């Protein structure tokens, strides 16, 4: 986190929230139907939703099939996850772009001069999400609007609400903000606990949080007491014990419910962890 960019974005969002009349129209980029986080045709599909606001000047966002949206000063563009949108950068523009990932919010400020290559000024900031549920509700409402309309007064108020939540998070004392590594570790642990029965891997979990598999491993080395794979087994085997205690399911069913497609592998892990087989554990529990 940059200490110089933090007050810059705090002041920028405060100006928008305290002067809502500056926000004019809200437009919506079309969402792609294949839900893949990569370029689609001439557009750019990003796996997380974004909000872009023109602070000065204008720019054009290209859409599929050769269509486009022209945005002027005060206009906002909501881009759902995987939506197809690509700015042309052919005019002078000051643009605020906010990306909403599961564990963090990314702020980007672009100062583009049409007569020069690259950006005249570029500032970025990432903060951990402190009110993820509140933000998610607003994003869901914006996604619903994006599915049926191109411009909406309701969208304008939702955008203002989203900016207000972001501004409040930026206004939190830096000392009270959880470091991103610790926050990511907590978020990943929660995700594993909620999805232990699915085919989780280190790679798929890292992709969910938009980080590399090696970065995920480093987070568990720095913040936890075991590796990611060991933590995944720890959660699954703990759930297996609970299932064995409460339900009369055979070992194959228990293994499947805990995310293991191979019952023999599940039994080996269980015995290594608890020094008894799943069947022996159930017998001892029922006889105690």
GROMACS .gro file of C-alpha atoms in nm:
model
  288
    1UNK     CA    1   0.000   0.000   0.000
    2UNK     CA    2   0.140   0.336  -0.101
    3UNK     CA    3   0.122   0.597   0.173
    4UNK     CA    4   0.125   0.874  -0.088
    5UNK     CA    5  -0.153   0.729  -0.305
    6UNK     CA    6  -0.381   0.651  -0.011
    7UNK     CA    7  -0.468   1.015   0.074
    8UNK     CA    8  -0.493   1.092  -0.298
    9UNK     CA    9  -0.769   0.835  -0.351
   10UNK     CA   10  -0.936   0.922  -0.019
   11UNK     CA   11  -0.967   1.285  -0.129
   12UNK     CA   12  -1.078   1.185  -0.478
   13UNK     CA   13  -1.363   0.963  -0.357
   14UNK     CA   14  -1.462   1.213  -0.089
   15UNK     CA   15  -1.508   1.474  -0.361
   16UNK     CA   16  -1.740   1.242  -0.555
   17UNK     CA   17  -1.942   1.136  -0.250
   18UNK     CA   18  -1.981   1.489  -0.113
   19UNK     CA   19  -2.075   1.629  -0.455
   20UNK     CA   20  -2.315   1.370  -0.598
   21UNK     CA   21  -2.437   1.612  -0.865
   22UNK     CA   22  -2.103   1.554  -1.041
   23UNK     CA   23  -2.216   1.203  -1.131
   24UNK     CA   24  -2.430   1.220  -1.445
   25UNK     CA   25  -2.524   0.904  -1.634
   26UNK     CA   26  -2.450   0.541  -1.550
   27UNK     CA   27  -2.391   0.296  -1.835
   28UNK     CA   28  -2.338  -0.079  -1.836
   29UNK     CA   29  -2.097  -0.291  -2.038
   30UNK     CA   30  -2.241  -0.616  -2.177
   31UNK     CA   31  -2.139  -0.935  -2.004
   32UNK     CA   32  -1.994  -1.217  -2.211
   33UNK     CA   33  -2.163  -1.556  -2.211
   34UNK     CA   34  -1.854  -1.774  -2.172
   35UNK     CA   35  -1.740  -1.640  -1.832
   36UNK     CA   36  -1.371  -1.655  -1.912
   37UNK     CA   37  -1.128  -1.394  -1.784
   38UNK     CA   38  -0.949  -1.315  -2.110
   39UNK     CA   39  -0.983  -1.105  -2.421
   40UNK     CA   40  -1.293  -1.167  -2.630
   41UNK     CA   41  -1.261  -1.037  -2.985
   42UNK     CA   42  -1.141  -0.677  -2.959
   43UNK     CA   43  -1.263  -0.638  -2.602
   44UNK     CA   44  -1.114  -0.710  -2.266
   45UNK     CA   45  -1.292  -0.955  -2.033
   46UNK     CA   46  -1.183  -0.922  -1.669
   47UNK     CA   47  -1.294  -1.178  -1.411
   48UNK     CA   48  -1.390  -0.914  -1.149
   49UNK     CA   49  -1.645  -0.630  -1.175
   50UNK     CA   50  -1.516  -0.275  -1.231
   51UNK     CA   51  -1.649   0.076  -1.207
   52UNK     CA   52  -1.508   0.354  -1.426
   53UNK     CA   53  -1.586   0.725  -1.381
   54UNK     CA   54  -1.478   1.004  -1.617
   55UNK     CA   55  -1.341   1.285  -1.399
   56UNK     CA   56  -1.252   1.514  -1.690
   57UNK     CA   57  -1.258   1.493  -2.068
   58UNK     CA   58  -1.413   1.196  -2.247
   59UNK     CA   59  -1.336   0.853  -2.382
   60UNK     CA   60  -1.499   0.571  -2.575
   61UNK     CA   61  -1.545   0.214  -2.453
   62UNK     CA   62  -1.564  -0.036  -2.737
   63UNK     CA   63  -1.826  -0.312  -2.711
   64UNK     CA   64  -1.872  -0.634  -2.912
   65UNK     CA   65  -2.005  -0.626  -3.269
   66UNK     CA   66  -1.842  -0.290  -3.340
   67UNK     CA   67  -2.062  -0.089  -3.103
   68UNK     CA   68  -1.933   0.157  -2.843
   69UNK     CA   69  -2.026   0.374  -2.545
   70UNK     CA   70  -1.911   0.737  -2.541
   71UNK     CA   71  -1.856   0.870  -2.191
   72UNK     CA   72  -1.820   1.237  -2.099
   73UNK     CA   73  -1.728   1.421  -1.779
   74UNK     CA   74  -1.934   1.280  -1.489
   75UNK     CA   75  -2.042   0.959  -1.665
   76UNK     CA   76  -1.990   0.619  -1.504
   77UNK     CA   77  -1.951   0.279  -1.666
   78UNK     CA   78  -2.021  -0.038  -1.466
   79UNK     CA   79  -1.843  -0.341  -1.611
   80UNK     CA   80  -1.969  -0.675  -1.473
   81UNK     CA   81  -1.730  -0.965  -1.420
   82UNK     CA   82  -1.617  -1.110  -1.755
   83UNK     CA   83  -1.780  -0.821  -1.942
   84UNK     CA   84  -1.635  -0.718  -2.275
   85UNK     CA   85  -1.509  -0.358  -2.277
   86UNK     CA   86  -1.200  -0.186  -2.415
   87UNK     CA   87  -1.122   0.189  -2.394
   88UNK     CA   88  -0.984   0.352  -2.707
   89UNK     CA   89  -0.781   0.623  -2.524
   90UNK     CA   90  -0.806   0.854  -2.827
   91UNK     CA   91  -0.898   1.171  -2.631
   92UNK     CA   92  -0.769   1.358  -2.326
   93UNK     CA   93  -0.927   1.203  -2.017
   94UNK     CA   94  -0.891   1.172  -1.640
   95UNK     CA   95  -1.042   0.839  -1.538
   96UNK     CA   96  -1.102   0.665  -1.205
   97UNK     CA   97  -1.128   0.287  -1.229
   98UNK     CA   98  -1.220   0.068  -0.929
   99UNK     CA   99  -1.185  -0.311  -0.938
  100UNK     CA  100  -1.373  -0.530  -0.687
  101UNK     CA  101  -1.193  -0.859  -0.617
  102UNK     CA  102  -1.307  -1.105  -0.346
  103UNK     CA  103  -1.038  -0.997  -0.101
  104UNK     CA  104  -0.937  -0.647  -0.208
  105UNK     CA  105  -1.042  -0.329  -0.387
  106UNK     CA  106  -0.810  -0.190  -0.654
  107UNK     CA  107  -0.812   0.184  -0.732
  108UNK     CA  108  -0.658   0.314  -1.055
  109UNK     CA  109  -0.626   0.676  -1.170
  110UNK     CA  110  -0.545   0.734  -1.537
  111UNK     CA  111  -0.433   1.066  -1.684
  112UNK     CA  112  -0.425   1.014  -2.059
  113UNK     CA  113  -0.320   1.275  -2.313
  114UNK     CA  114  -0.427   1.189  -2.668
  115UNK     CA  115  -0.121   1.355  -2.822
  116UNK     CA  116   0.130   1.146  -2.626
  117UNK     CA  117   0.201   0.775  -2.600
  118UNK     CA  118   0.136   0.601  -2.270
  119UNK     CA  119  -0.010   0.771  -1.965
  120UNK     CA  120   0.086   1.117  -1.848
  121UNK     CA  121   0.011   1.007  -1.492
  122UNK     CA  122  -0.089   0.673  -1.341
  123UNK     CA  123  -0.164   0.602  -0.974
  124UNK     CA  124  -0.279   0.278  -0.815
  125UNK     CA  125  -0.379   0.154  -0.471
  126UNK     CA  126  -0.506  -0.176  -0.330
  127UNK     CA  127  -0.684  -0.212   0.005
  128UNK     CA  128  -0.832  -0.519   0.169
  129UNK     CA  129  -1.210  -0.548   0.170
  130UNK     CA  130  -1.352  -0.473   0.514
  131UNK     CA  131  -1.724  -0.471   0.419
  132UNK     CA  132  -1.732  -0.742   0.154
  133UNK     CA  133  -2.096  -0.837   0.217
  134UNK     CA  134  -2.218  -0.478   0.183
  135UNK     CA  135  -2.025  -0.431  -0.140
  136UNK     CA  136  -2.147  -0.764  -0.276
  137UNK     CA  137  -2.512  -0.665  -0.230
  138UNK     CA  138  -2.459  -0.343  -0.428
  139UNK     CA  139  -2.269  -0.527  -0.702
  140UNK     CA  140  -2.551  -0.782  -0.730
  141UNK     CA  141  -2.803  -0.500  -0.779
  142UNK     CA  142  -2.581  -0.340  -1.045
  143UNK     CA  143  -2.544  -0.677  -1.220
  144UNK     CA  144  -2.924  -0.711  -1.228
  145UNK     CA  145  -2.953  -0.367  -1.390
  146UNK     CA  146  -2.677  -0.448  -1.637
  147UNK     CA  147  -2.877  -0.748  -1.758
  148UNK     CA  148  -3.175  -0.540  -1.865
  149UNK     CA  149  -3.082  -0.175  -1.928
  150UNK     CA  150  -2.809   0.052  -2.065
  151UNK     CA  151  -2.875   0.362  -1.854
  152UNK     CA  152  -3.067   0.397  -1.529
  153UNK     CA  153  -3.128   0.653  -1.256
  154UNK     CA  154  -3.128   0.361  -1.013
  155UNK     CA  155  -2.780   0.274  -1.135
  156UNK     CA  156  -2.661   0.624  -1.049
  157UNK     CA  157  -2.774   0.588  -0.688
  158UNK     CA  158  -2.619   0.243  -0.661
  159UNK     CA  159  -2.290   0.378  -0.795
  160UNK     CA  160  -2.300   0.657  -0.536
  161UNK     CA  161  -2.364   0.397  -0.265
  162UNK     CA  162  -2.069   0.192  -0.387
  163UNK     CA  163  -1.842   0.497  -0.386
  164UNK     CA  164  -1.961   0.581  -0.034
  165UNK     CA  165  -1.865   0.234   0.094
  166UNK     CA  166  -1.525   0.256  -0.078
  167UNK     CA  167  -1.463   0.601   0.065
  168UNK     CA  168  -1.548   0.476   0.416
  169UNK     CA  169  -1.297   0.193   0.378
  170UNK     CA  170  -1.030   0.435   0.261
  171UNK     CA  171  -1.106   0.659   0.559
  172UNK     CA  172  -1.031   0.382   0.809
  173UNK     CA  173  -0.708   0.443   1.004
  174UNK     CA  174  -0.420   0.264   0.836
  175UNK     CA  175  -0.327   0.104   1.169
  176UNK     CA  176  -0.666  -0.068   1.177
  177UNK     CA  177  -0.635  -0.219   0.830
  178UNK     CA  178  -0.539  -0.584   0.817
  179UNK     CA  179  -0.231  -0.645   0.605
  180UNK     CA  180  -0.326  -0.795   0.270
  181UNK     CA  181  -0.130  -1.116   0.335
  182UNK     CA  182  -0.312  -1.181   0.662
  183UNK     CA  183  -0.645  -1.089   0.507
  184UNK     CA  184  -0.586  -1.316   0.209
  185UNK     CA  185  -0.489  -1.601   0.441
  186UNK     CA  186  -0.808  -1.561   0.641
  187UNK     CA  187  -1.019  -1.533   0.325
  188UNK     CA  188  -0.863  -1.842   0.168
  189UNK     CA  189  -0.913  -2.045   0.487
  190UNK     CA  190  -1.280  -1.945   0.493
  191UNK     CA  191  -1.313  -2.036   0.125
  192UNK     CA  192  -1.165  -2.381   0.189
  193UNK     CA  193  -1.398  -2.439   0.484
  194UNK     CA  194  -1.698  -2.346   0.268
  195UNK     CA  195  -1.592  -2.550  -0.038
  196UNK     CA  196  -1.402  -2.848   0.107
  197UNK     CA  197  -1.636  -3.097  -0.064
  198UNK     CA  198  -1.550  -2.975  -0.414
  199UNK     CA  199  -1.240  -3.061  -0.613
  200UNK     CA  200  -1.022  -2.786  -0.467
  201UNK     CA  201  -0.658  -2.766  -0.571
  202UNK     CA  202  -0.384  -2.518  -0.495
  203UNK     CA  203  -0.409  -2.386  -0.851
  204UNK     CA  204  -0.789  -2.348  -0.861
  205UNK     CA  205  -0.795  -2.177  -0.521
  206UNK     CA  206  -0.517  -1.937  -0.623
  207UNK     CA  207  -0.707  -1.852  -0.943
  208UNK     CA  208  -1.017  -1.777  -0.739
  209UNK     CA  209  -0.824  -1.507  -0.552
  210UNK     CA  210  -0.638  -1.383  -0.860
  211UNK     CA  211  -0.295  -1.482  -0.730
  212UNK     CA  212  -0.039  -1.737  -0.844
  213UNK     CA  213  -0.018  -2.082  -0.688
  214UNK     CA  214   0.332  -2.003  -0.558
  215UNK     CA  215   0.203  -1.681  -0.399
  216UNK     CA  216  -0.069  -1.881  -0.225
  217UNK     CA  217   0.193  -2.118  -0.086
  218UNK     CA  218   0.401  -1.826   0.042
  219UNK     CA  219   0.096  -1.678   0.218
  220UNK     CA  220   0.043  -2.005   0.409
  221UNK     CA  221   0.413  -2.022   0.495
  222UNK     CA  222   0.411  -1.666   0.630
  223UNK     CA  223   0.070  -1.651   0.796
  224UNK     CA  224  -0.018  -2.008   0.893
  225UNK     CA  225   0.121  -2.310   1.071
  226UNK     CA  226   0.092  -2.557   0.781
  227UNK     CA  227   0.101  -2.567   0.402
  228UNK     CA  228  -0.211  -2.512   0.192
  229UNK     CA  229  -0.237  -2.883   0.102
  230UNK     CA  230  -0.199  -2.983   0.467
  231UNK     CA  231  -0.465  -2.730   0.564
  232UNK     CA  232  -0.701  -2.863   0.297
  233UNK     CA  233  -0.655  -3.219   0.427
  234UNK     CA  234  -0.694  -3.097   0.787
  235UNK     CA  235  -1.030  -2.936   0.706
  236UNK     CA  236  -1.155  -3.232   0.502
  237UNK     CA  237  -1.052  -3.495   0.755
  238UNK     CA  238  -1.205  -3.294   1.038
  239UNK     CA  239  -1.533  -3.284   0.844
  240UNK     CA  240  -1.500  -3.658   0.783
  241UNK     CA  241  -1.484  -3.722   1.159
  242UNK     CA  242  -1.803  -3.525   1.208
  243UNK     CA  243  -1.981  -3.715   0.928
  244UNK     CA  244  -1.869  -4.050   1.070
  245UNK     CA  245  -2.009  -3.951   1.409
  246UNK     CA  246  -2.348  -3.829   1.284
  247UNK     CA  247  -2.436  -4.025   0.970
  248UNK     CA  248  -2.442  -4.393   0.875
  249UNK     CA  249  -2.271  -4.351   0.539
  250UNK     CA  250  -2.024  -4.596   0.390
  251UNK     CA  251  -1.661  -4.497   0.350
  252UNK     CA  252  -1.697  -4.422  -0.022
  253UNK     CA  253  -1.979  -4.176   0.048
  254UNK     CA  254  -1.786  -4.010   0.330
  255UNK     CA  255  -1.481  -3.971   0.107
  256UNK     CA  256  -1.690  -3.819  -0.172
  257UNK     CA  257  -1.862  -3.573   0.062
  258UNK     CA  258  -1.522  -3.457   0.184
  259UNK     CA  259  -1.382  -3.392  -0.162
  260UNK     CA  260  -1.193  -3.720  -0.216
  261UNK     CA  261  -1.268  -3.915  -0.534
  262UNK     CA  262  -1.043  -4.203  -0.423
  263UNK     CA  263  -1.172  -4.375  -0.107
  264UNK     CA  264  -0.848  -4.570  -0.060
  265UNK     CA  265  -0.646  -4.249  -0.062
  266UNK     CA  266  -0.893  -4.097   0.185
  267UNK     CA  267  -0.854  -4.395   0.418
  268UNK     CA  268  -0.473  -4.373   0.407
  269UNK     CA  269  -0.482  -4.002   0.493
  270UNK     CA  270  -0.734  -4.060   0.771
  271UNK     CA  271  -0.527  -4.337   0.932
  272UNK     CA  272  -0.208  -4.133   0.902
  273UNK     CA  273  -0.380  -3.840   1.076
  274UNK     CA  274  -0.576  -4.024   1.347
  275UNK     CA  275  -0.398  -4.364   1.365
  276UNK     CA  276  -0.725  -4.549   1.299
  277UNK     CA  277  -0.924  -4.622   0.984
  278UNK     CA  278  -1.256  -4.440   0.926
  279UNK     CA  279  -1.449  -4.758   1.011
  280UNK     CA  280  -1.248  -4.812   1.330
  281UNK     CA  281  -1.303  -4.449   1.430
  282UNK     CA  282  -1.680  -4.486   1.391
  283UNK     CA  283  -1.686  -4.808   1.593
  284UNK     CA  284  -1.485  -4.650   1.876
  285UNK     CA  285  -1.705  -4.340   1.877
  286UNK     CA  286  -2.029  -4.540   1.888
  287UNK     CA  287  -1.900  -4.770   2.162
  288UNK     CA  288  -1.774  -4.489   2.385
   0.00000   0.00000   0.00000
